[in-house]
Coordinates of C-alpha atoms in Angstrom, one line a residue:
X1 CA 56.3 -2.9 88.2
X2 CA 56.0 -2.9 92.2
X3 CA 54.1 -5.4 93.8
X4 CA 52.8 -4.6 97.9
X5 CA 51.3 -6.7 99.8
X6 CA 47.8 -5.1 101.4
X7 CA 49.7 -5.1 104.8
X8 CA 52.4 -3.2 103.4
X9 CA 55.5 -4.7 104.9
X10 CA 56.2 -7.1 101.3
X11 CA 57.3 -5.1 98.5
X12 CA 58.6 -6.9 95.0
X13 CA 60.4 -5.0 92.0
X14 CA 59.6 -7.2 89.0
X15 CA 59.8 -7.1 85.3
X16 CA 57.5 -8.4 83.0
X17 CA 57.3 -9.1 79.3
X18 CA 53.7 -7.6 78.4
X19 CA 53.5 -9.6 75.2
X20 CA 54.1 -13.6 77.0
X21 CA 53.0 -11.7 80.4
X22 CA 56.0 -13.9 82.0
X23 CA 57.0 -11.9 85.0
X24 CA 60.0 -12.5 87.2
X25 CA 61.2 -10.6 90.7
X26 CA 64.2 -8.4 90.8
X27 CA 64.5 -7.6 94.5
X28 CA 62.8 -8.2 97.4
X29 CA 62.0 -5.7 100.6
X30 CA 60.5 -6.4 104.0
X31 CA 60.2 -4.5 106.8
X32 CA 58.1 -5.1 110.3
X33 CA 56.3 -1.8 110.4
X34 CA 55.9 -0.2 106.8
X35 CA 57.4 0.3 103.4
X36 CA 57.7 3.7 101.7
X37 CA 57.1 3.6 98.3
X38 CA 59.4 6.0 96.5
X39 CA 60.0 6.6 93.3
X40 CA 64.2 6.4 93.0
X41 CA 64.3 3.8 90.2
X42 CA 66.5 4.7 87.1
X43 CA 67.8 2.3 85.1
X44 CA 71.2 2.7 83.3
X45 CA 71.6 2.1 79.3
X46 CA 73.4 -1.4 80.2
X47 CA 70.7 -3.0 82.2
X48 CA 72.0 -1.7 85.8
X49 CA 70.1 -0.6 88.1
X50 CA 69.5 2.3 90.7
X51 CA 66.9 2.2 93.7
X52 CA 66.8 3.4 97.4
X53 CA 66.3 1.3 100.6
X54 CA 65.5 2.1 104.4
X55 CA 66.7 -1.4 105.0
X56 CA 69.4 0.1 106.9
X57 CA 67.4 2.1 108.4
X58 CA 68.0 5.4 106.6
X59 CA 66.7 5.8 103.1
X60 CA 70.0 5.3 100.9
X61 CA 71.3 4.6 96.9
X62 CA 72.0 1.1 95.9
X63 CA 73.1 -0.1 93.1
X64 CA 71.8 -3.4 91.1
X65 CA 72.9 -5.4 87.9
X66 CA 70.2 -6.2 85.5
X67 CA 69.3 -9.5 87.2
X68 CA 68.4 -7.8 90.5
X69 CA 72.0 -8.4 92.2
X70 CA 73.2 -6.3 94.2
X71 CA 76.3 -4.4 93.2
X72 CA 76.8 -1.7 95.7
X73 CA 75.3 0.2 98.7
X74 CA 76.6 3.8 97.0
X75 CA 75.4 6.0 100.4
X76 CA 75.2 5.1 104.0
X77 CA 75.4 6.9 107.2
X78 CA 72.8 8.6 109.8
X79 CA 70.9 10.8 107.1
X80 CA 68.8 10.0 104.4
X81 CA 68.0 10.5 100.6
X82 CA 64.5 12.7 99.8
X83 CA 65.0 11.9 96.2
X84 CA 67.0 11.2 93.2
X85 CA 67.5 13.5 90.1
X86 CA 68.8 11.2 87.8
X87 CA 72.6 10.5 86.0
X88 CA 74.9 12.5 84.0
X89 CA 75.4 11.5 80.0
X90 CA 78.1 9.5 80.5
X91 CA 76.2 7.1 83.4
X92 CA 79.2 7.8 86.1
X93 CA 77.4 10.1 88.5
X94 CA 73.9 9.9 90.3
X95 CA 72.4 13.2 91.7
X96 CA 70.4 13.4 94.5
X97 CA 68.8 15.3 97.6
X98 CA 69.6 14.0 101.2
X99 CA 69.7 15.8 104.8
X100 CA 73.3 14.8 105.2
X101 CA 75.0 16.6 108.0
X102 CA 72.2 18.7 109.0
X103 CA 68.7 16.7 109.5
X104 CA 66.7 19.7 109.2
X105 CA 68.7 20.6 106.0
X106 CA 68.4 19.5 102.2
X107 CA 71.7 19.7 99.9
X108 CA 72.4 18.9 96.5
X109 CA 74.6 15.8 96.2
X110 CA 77.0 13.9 93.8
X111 CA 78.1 10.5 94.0
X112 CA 80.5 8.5 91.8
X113 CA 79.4 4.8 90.7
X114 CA 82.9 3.8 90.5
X115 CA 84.7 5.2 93.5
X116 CA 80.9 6.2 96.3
X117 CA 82.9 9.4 96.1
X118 CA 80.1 12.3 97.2
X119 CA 80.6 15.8 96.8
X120 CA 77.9 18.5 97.2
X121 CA 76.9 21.1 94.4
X122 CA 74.8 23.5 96.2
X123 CA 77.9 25.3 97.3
X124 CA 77.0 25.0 100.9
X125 CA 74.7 27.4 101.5
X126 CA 72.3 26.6 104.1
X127 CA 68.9 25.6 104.2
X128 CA 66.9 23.8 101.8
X129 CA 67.7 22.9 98.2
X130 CA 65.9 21.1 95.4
X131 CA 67.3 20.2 92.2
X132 CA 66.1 20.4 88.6
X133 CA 69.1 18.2 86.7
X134 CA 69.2 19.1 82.9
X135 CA 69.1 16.3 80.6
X136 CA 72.5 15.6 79.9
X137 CA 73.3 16.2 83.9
X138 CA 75.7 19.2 82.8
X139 CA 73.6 21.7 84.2
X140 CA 71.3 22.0 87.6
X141 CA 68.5 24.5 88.8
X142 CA 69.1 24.7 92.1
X143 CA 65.7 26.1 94.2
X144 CA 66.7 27.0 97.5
X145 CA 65.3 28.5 100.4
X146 CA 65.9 29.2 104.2
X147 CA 63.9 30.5 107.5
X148 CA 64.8 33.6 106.7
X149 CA 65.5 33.7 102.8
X150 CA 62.6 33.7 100.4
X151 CA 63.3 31.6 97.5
X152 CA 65.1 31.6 94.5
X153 CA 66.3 29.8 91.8
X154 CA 70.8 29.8 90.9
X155 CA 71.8 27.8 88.0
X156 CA 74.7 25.7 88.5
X157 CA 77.4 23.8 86.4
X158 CA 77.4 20.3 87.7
X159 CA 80.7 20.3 89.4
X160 CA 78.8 22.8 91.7
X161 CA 80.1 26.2 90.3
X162 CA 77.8 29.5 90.0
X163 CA 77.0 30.1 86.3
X164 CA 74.2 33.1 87.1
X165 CA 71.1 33.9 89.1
X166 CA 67.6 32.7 87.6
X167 CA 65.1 34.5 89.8
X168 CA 64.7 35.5 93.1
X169 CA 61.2 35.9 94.9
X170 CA 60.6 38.2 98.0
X171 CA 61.6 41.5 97.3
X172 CA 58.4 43.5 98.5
X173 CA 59.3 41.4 101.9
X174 CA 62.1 43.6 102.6
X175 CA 59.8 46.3 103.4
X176 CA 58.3 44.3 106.2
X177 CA 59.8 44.2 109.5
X178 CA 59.1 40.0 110.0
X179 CA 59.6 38.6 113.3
X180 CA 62.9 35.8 113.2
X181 CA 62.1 32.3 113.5
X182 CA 64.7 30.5 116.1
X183 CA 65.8 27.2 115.6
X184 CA 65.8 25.4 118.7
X185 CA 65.6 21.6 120.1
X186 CA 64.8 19.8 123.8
X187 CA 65.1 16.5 125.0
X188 CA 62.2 14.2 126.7
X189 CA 62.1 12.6 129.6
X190 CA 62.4 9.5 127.5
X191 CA 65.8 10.7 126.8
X192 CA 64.6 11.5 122.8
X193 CA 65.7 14.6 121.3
X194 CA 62.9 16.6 119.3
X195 CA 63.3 19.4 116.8
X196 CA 61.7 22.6 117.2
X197 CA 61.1 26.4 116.1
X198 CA 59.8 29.2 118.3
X199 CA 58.8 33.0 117.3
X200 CA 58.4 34.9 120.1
X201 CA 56.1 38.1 120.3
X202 CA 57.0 41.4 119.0
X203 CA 58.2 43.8 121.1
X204 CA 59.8 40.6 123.9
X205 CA 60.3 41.4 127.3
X206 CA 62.0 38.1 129.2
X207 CA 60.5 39.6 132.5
X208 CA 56.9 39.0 131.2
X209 CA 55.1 35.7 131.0
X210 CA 53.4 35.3 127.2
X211 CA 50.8 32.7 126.6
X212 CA 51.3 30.1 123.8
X213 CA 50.3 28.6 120.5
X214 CA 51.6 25.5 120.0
X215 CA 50.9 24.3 116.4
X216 CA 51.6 20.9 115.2
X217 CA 51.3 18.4 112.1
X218 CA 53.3 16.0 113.7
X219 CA 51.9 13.1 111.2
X220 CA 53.8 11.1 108.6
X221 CA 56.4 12.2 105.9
X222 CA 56.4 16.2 107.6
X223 CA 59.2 18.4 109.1
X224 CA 57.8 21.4 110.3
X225 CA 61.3 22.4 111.7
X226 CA 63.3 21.9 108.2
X227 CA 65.1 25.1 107.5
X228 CA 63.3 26.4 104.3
X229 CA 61.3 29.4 104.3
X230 CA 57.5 28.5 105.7
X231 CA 55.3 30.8 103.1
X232 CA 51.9 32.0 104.5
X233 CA 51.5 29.8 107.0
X234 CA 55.0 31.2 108.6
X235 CA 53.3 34.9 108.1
X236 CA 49.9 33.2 109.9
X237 CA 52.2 32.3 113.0
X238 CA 54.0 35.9 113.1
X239 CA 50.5 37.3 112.8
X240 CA 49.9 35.5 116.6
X241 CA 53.2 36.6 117.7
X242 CA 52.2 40.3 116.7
X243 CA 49.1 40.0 118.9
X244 CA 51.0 39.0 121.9
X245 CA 51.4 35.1 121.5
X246 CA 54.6 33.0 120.7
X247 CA 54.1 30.4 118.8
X248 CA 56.1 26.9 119.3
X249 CA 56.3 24.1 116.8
X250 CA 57.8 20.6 117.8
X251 CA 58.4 17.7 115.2
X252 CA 57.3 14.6 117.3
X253 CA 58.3 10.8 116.5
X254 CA 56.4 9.6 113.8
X255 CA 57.4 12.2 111.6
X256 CA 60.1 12.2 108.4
X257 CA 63.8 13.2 108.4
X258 CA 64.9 11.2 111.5
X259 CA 65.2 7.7 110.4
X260 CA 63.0 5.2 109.7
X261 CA 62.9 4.0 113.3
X262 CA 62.1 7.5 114.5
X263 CA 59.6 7.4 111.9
X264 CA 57.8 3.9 112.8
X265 CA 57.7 4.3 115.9
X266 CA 54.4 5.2 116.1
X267 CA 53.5 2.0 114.1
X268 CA 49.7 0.5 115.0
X269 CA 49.3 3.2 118.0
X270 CA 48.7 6.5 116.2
X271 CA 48.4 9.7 118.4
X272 CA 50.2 8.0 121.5
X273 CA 53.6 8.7 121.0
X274 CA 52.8 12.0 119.0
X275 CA 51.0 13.3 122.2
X276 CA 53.6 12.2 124.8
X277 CA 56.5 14.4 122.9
X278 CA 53.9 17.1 122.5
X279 CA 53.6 17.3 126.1
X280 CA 57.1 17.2 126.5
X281 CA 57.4 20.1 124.9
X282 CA 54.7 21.8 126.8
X283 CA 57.1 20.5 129.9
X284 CA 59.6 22.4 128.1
X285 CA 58.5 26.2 127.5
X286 CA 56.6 25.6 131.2
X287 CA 60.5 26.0 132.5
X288 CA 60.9 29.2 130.5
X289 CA 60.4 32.6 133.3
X290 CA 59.0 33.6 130.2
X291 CA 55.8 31.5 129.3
X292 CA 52.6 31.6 131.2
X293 CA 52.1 27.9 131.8
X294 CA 48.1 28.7 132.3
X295 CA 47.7 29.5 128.8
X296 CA 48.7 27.1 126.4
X297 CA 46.8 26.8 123.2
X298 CA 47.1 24.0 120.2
X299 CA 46.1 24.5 116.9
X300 CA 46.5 22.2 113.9
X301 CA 44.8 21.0 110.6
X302 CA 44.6 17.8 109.2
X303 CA 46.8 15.1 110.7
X304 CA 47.3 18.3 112.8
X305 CA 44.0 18.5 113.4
X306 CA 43.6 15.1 114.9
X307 CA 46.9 15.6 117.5
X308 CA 44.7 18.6 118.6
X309 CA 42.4 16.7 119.3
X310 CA 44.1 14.1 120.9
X311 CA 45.7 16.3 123.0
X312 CA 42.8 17.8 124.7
X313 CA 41.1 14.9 125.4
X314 CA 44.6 12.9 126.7
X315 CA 45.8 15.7 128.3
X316 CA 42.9 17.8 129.6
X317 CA 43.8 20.0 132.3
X318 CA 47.1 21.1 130.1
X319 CA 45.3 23.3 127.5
X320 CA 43.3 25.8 127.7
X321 CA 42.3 25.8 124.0
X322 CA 42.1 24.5 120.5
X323 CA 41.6 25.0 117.2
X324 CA 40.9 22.0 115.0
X325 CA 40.6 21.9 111.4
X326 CA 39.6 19.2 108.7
X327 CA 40.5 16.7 111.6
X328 CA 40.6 12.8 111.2
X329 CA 38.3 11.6 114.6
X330 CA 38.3 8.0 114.0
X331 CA 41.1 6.3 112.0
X332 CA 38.4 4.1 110.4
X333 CA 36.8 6.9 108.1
X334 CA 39.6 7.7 106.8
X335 CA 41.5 6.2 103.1
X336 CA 42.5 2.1 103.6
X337 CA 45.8 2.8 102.0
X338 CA 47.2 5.6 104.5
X339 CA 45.4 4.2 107.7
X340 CA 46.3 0.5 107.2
X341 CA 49.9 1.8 106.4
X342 CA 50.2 3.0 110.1
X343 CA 47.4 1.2 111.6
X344 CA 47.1 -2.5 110.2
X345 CA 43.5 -3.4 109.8
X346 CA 41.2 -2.6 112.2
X347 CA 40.6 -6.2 112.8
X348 CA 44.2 -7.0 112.6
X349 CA 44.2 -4.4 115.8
X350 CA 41.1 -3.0 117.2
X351 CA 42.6 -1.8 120.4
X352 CA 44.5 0.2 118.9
X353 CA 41.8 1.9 116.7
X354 CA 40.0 2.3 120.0
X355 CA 42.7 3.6 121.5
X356 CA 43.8 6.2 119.0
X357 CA 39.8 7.6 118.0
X358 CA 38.8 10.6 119.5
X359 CA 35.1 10.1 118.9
X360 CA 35.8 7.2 121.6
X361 CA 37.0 9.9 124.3
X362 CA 34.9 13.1 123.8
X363 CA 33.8 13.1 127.2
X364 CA 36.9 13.7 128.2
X365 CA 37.1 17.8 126.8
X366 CA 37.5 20.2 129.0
X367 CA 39.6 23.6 127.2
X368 CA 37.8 26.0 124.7
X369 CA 37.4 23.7 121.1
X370 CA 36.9 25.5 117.7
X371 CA 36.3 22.8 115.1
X372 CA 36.3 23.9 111.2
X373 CA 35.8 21.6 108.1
X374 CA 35.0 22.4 104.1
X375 CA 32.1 20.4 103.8
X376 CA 33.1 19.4 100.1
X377 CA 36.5 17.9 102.2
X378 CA 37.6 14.9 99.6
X379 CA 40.5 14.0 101.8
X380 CA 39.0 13.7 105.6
X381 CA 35.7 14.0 105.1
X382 CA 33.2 15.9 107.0
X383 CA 31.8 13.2 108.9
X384 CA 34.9 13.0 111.0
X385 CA 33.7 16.8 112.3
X386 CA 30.1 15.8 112.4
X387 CA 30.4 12.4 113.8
X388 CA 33.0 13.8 116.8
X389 CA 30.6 17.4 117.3
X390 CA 27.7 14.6 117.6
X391 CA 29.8 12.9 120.9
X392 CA 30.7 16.4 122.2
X393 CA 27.1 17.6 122.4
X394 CA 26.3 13.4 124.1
X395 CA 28.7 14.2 126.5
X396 CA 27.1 18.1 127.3
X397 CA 30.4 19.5 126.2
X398 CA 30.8 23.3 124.5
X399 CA 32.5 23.8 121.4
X400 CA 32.1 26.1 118.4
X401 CA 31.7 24.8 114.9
X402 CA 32.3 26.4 111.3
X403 CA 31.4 24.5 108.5
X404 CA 32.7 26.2 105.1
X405 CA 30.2 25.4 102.4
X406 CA 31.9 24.4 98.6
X407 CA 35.1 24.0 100.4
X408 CA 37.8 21.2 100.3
X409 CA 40.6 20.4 102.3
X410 CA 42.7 23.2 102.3
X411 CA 40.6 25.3 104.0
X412 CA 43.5 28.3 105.0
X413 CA 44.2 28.3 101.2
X414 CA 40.5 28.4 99.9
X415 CA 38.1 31.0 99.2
X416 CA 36.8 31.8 102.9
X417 CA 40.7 32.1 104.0
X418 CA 40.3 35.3 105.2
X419 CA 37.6 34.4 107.0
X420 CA 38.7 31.4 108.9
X421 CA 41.7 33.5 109.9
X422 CA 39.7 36.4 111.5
X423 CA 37.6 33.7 113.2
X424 CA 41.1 32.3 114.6
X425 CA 42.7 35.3 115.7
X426 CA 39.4 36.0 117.2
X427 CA 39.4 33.0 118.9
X428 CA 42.3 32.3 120.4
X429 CA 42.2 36.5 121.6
X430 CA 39.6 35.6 123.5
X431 CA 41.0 32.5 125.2
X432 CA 44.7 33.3 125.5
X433 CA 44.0 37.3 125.7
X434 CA 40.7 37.2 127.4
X435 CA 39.6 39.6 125.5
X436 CA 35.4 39.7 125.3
X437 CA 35.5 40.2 121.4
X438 CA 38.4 40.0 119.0
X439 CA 39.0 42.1 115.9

C-alpha cells in the first residue's frame, strides 16, 4: 500500500501482512511542492521491484530489491515516463511510454534490467503512441496518432518489427478539406520557452489582420500542444478558423510534460504564473503583421475555465472577450484532494486563496463574459458560476449566462452540445466579427 501525508509532500510504499497487520516501509519519497501518485509498481517473481520517481526531477524507472533497496536508476535524462506496460516472460525487459527526445511526443520504449540498454519499438514514427503489451510481452498494440493522422491501431513484435495493421479510424475525413494545425513555440520575457499550436483561418492572407481565439487548459497533468490528433475539439477550433478567427493554444508552466519543476512552479499561487505566460503569448501573436491586437478572445472550460477568468479580470484592457465554461471561481469550493495538492490548506495559505479567487476580483471585468455550467456539474459545481455571476451583477457588471439543466461536466460532449456550440460561434461572431446576430 501507499501511505500520503494530507499535505502531500510524504509518500511511503509499505507492505503489510493482513493476517498479523505488521506493516513495514519499503521506500520513502519527499518532495517540497507535491507528489504524483502514479501507478508504475510491478513487482518481479523474485521479490524485486519496479517504481518511478520525479526525485530527479523527471519522472524515471528504478529498480528495487525486495527489502526496498535501491538497485538501479534504469532511465534518466531531460524527459519523462507517462507510464509503464509491464515486463516480458523472461523478467529482462520493462516497457514503457516516455517523451524522450521530443517533449511533445510519446514513443514506445524498451529497456534492459541488466545492461539500461533502451531501444524504441514504435518504429519511429512520429506523434503519439500508447502501448497495449500482451501478456507474455512478445507482442504489442501500438495506438498511435498525430496532428494530422487520425488513429490507428499496428501490432508489433516486441523487438519493434511490423507484424500487420489492426484498424485504422478516419477514412470519411479524407473527404474533408481540414485546416493544418502548425506546431510552433515562443519564449517570455522571463526567458521561459512555451509550447504552442496555431490554425490560422481559411483562405489566409498575411496582408490582413485576423482577430484571435486563444483557448487554454493550462492546468495540471495537460499538454494541449502534444502531437496526437485533437478529436472534436480540434474540429471545434477549425470550425472558428472557418469563420474568420485563428485560434492559438499555449501550454503554460504548471502544466505536464516539462518536468516536474516546470510543473510545480505554480505551487500555492494558482492562476499567477498560468496568466503571466498567457499574456506572453498574447505579447507574441500582437508582433505578427497578421493579428489584429484589438481583438483577442479567450475561451476555456474547466481548469480552462478558471484561466479565462483569471485573465480578464488580471488583465482587463487585453481582451475583448470570453467564454467560460464549468469554471472553478474560488479554489475553496472545489475537491480537498486536488486543491490542497497545489494550494496547501487554505489556512496553511490564505493569501494565496485570496489571491488566486476570482469571486474576490469581479469588479475588475471589463471584455464581453459568456459563462456556461451543467447544473448537475459533480466535478466543479454550479455554485462556482452562481457564486461569481452573484459578484458580477454587485459590481454592475454585464455578462451572459447559460445554465444547461440535467447536465454534468462535460458540457461540449453532453446532450445540449450542439447547442452550446451555436451559442459560441454566435458569440464570439458578435464580439470578434461584430456582427449584430450570429448564425
Amino acid at each position: 500500500l501507499q501511505r500520503l501525508n494530507r499535505d502531500q509532500t510524504e509518500l511511503d510504499l509499505m507492505v503489510v501482512n493482513p493476517i498479523s497487520t505488521e506493516a513495514r516501509v519499503l521506500l520513502s519519497e519527499m518532495d517540497s511542492a507535491w507528489i504524483n501518485i502514479r501507478d508504475d509498481l510491478f513487482f518481479l517473481v523474485d521479490g524485486r521491484f519496479l517504481w518511478t520517481s520525479e526525485r530527479d526531477g523527471w519522472r524515471h524507472l528504478y529498480l528495487y530489491d525486495e527489502t526496498g533497496k535501491l538497485l538501479s536508476q534504469l532511465t534518466s535524462g531531460e524527459w519523462q515516463i507517462d507510464g509503464v506496460y509491464g515486463v516480458d516472460a523472461s523478467e529482462e525487459t520493462v516497457f514503457f511510454q516516455a517523451n524522450r527526445g521530443d517533449l511533445r511526443q510519446r514513443h514506445i520504449y524498451a529497456v534492459d534490467l541488466k545492461t539500461r540498454a533502451i531501444r524504441q519499438i514504435d518504429r519511429g514514427l512520429r506523434g503519439a503512441h500508447e502501448a497495449n503489451l500482451s501478456p507474455d510481452g512478445n507482442f504489442i498494440i501500438d495506438q498511435w496518432s498525430t496532428l494530422e493522422s487520425p488513429p490507428r491501431g499496428d501490432l508489433l513484435s516486441s523487438d519493434g518489427s511490423f507484424v500487420r495493421e489492426m484498424w485504422r479510424s478516419g477514412k470519411r475525413l479524407k473527404e474533408w478539406d481540414l485546416l493544418p494545425v502548425e506546431m510552433g513555440a515562443l519564449t517570455t520575457s522571463e526567458g521561459v520557452e512555451l509550447h504552442s499550436l496555431l490554425i490560422k483561418p481559411r483562405g489566409f492572407d498575411a496582408t490582413e489582420r485576423y482577430p484571435v481565439v486563444l483557448y487554454m487548459y493550462g492546468g495540471p497533468h495537460s499538454q494541449l500542444t502534444q502531437d496526437s490528433w485533437g478529436g472534436s475539439i480540434h474540429h471545434t477550433y477549425r470550425y472558428f478558423a472557418d469563420q474568420g478567427m485563428a485560434v492559438f493554444l499555449v501550454d503554460n508552466r504548471g502544466t505536464w510534460g516539462r518536468g516536474h519543476a516546470f510543473e510545480t512552479a505554480v505551487h500555492r499561487r494558482l492562476g499567477d504564473l498560468e496568466v503571466r505566460d498567457q499574456l506572453a503569448a498574447v505579447d507574441w501573436l500582437k508582433k505578427q503583421s497578421w493579428v489584429d491586437g484589438d481583438r483577442i478572445a479567450v475561451y476555456g472550460g474547466s481548469y480552462g475555465g478558471y484561466l479565462v477568468l483569471m485573465c480578464m479580470l488580471k488583465a482587463p484592457e487585453v481582451f475583448r472577450a470570453g467564454i467560460a465554461y464549468a469554471p472553478v471561481t474560488d479554489w475553496r469550493f472545489y475537491d480537498t484532494i486536488y486543491t490542497e495538492r497545489y494550494m496547501d490548506t487554505p489556512e496553511d495559505n490564505p493569501e494565496g486563496y485570496e489571491m488566486s479567487a476570482p469571486v474576490m476580483h469581479a469588479e475588475n471585468l471589463e471584455g464581453a463574459l459568456l459563462l456556461v455550467h451543467g447544473m448537475m456539474d459533480n466535478n466543479v459545481h454550479v455554485q462556482n458560476t452562481l457564486q461569481f455571476a452573484g459578484k458580477l451583477s454587485s459590481a454592475k457588471k454585464d455578462f451572459e449566462l447559460m445554465l444547461y439543466p440535467q447536465t454534468r461536466h462535460g458540457v461540449r460532449r453532453s446532450q445540449f452540445a450542439p447547442h452550446f456550440h451555436r451559442l459560441k460561434v454566435d458569440f464570439l461572431r458578435r464580439h470578434l466579427l461584430d456582427e449584430e446576430n450570429g448564425n
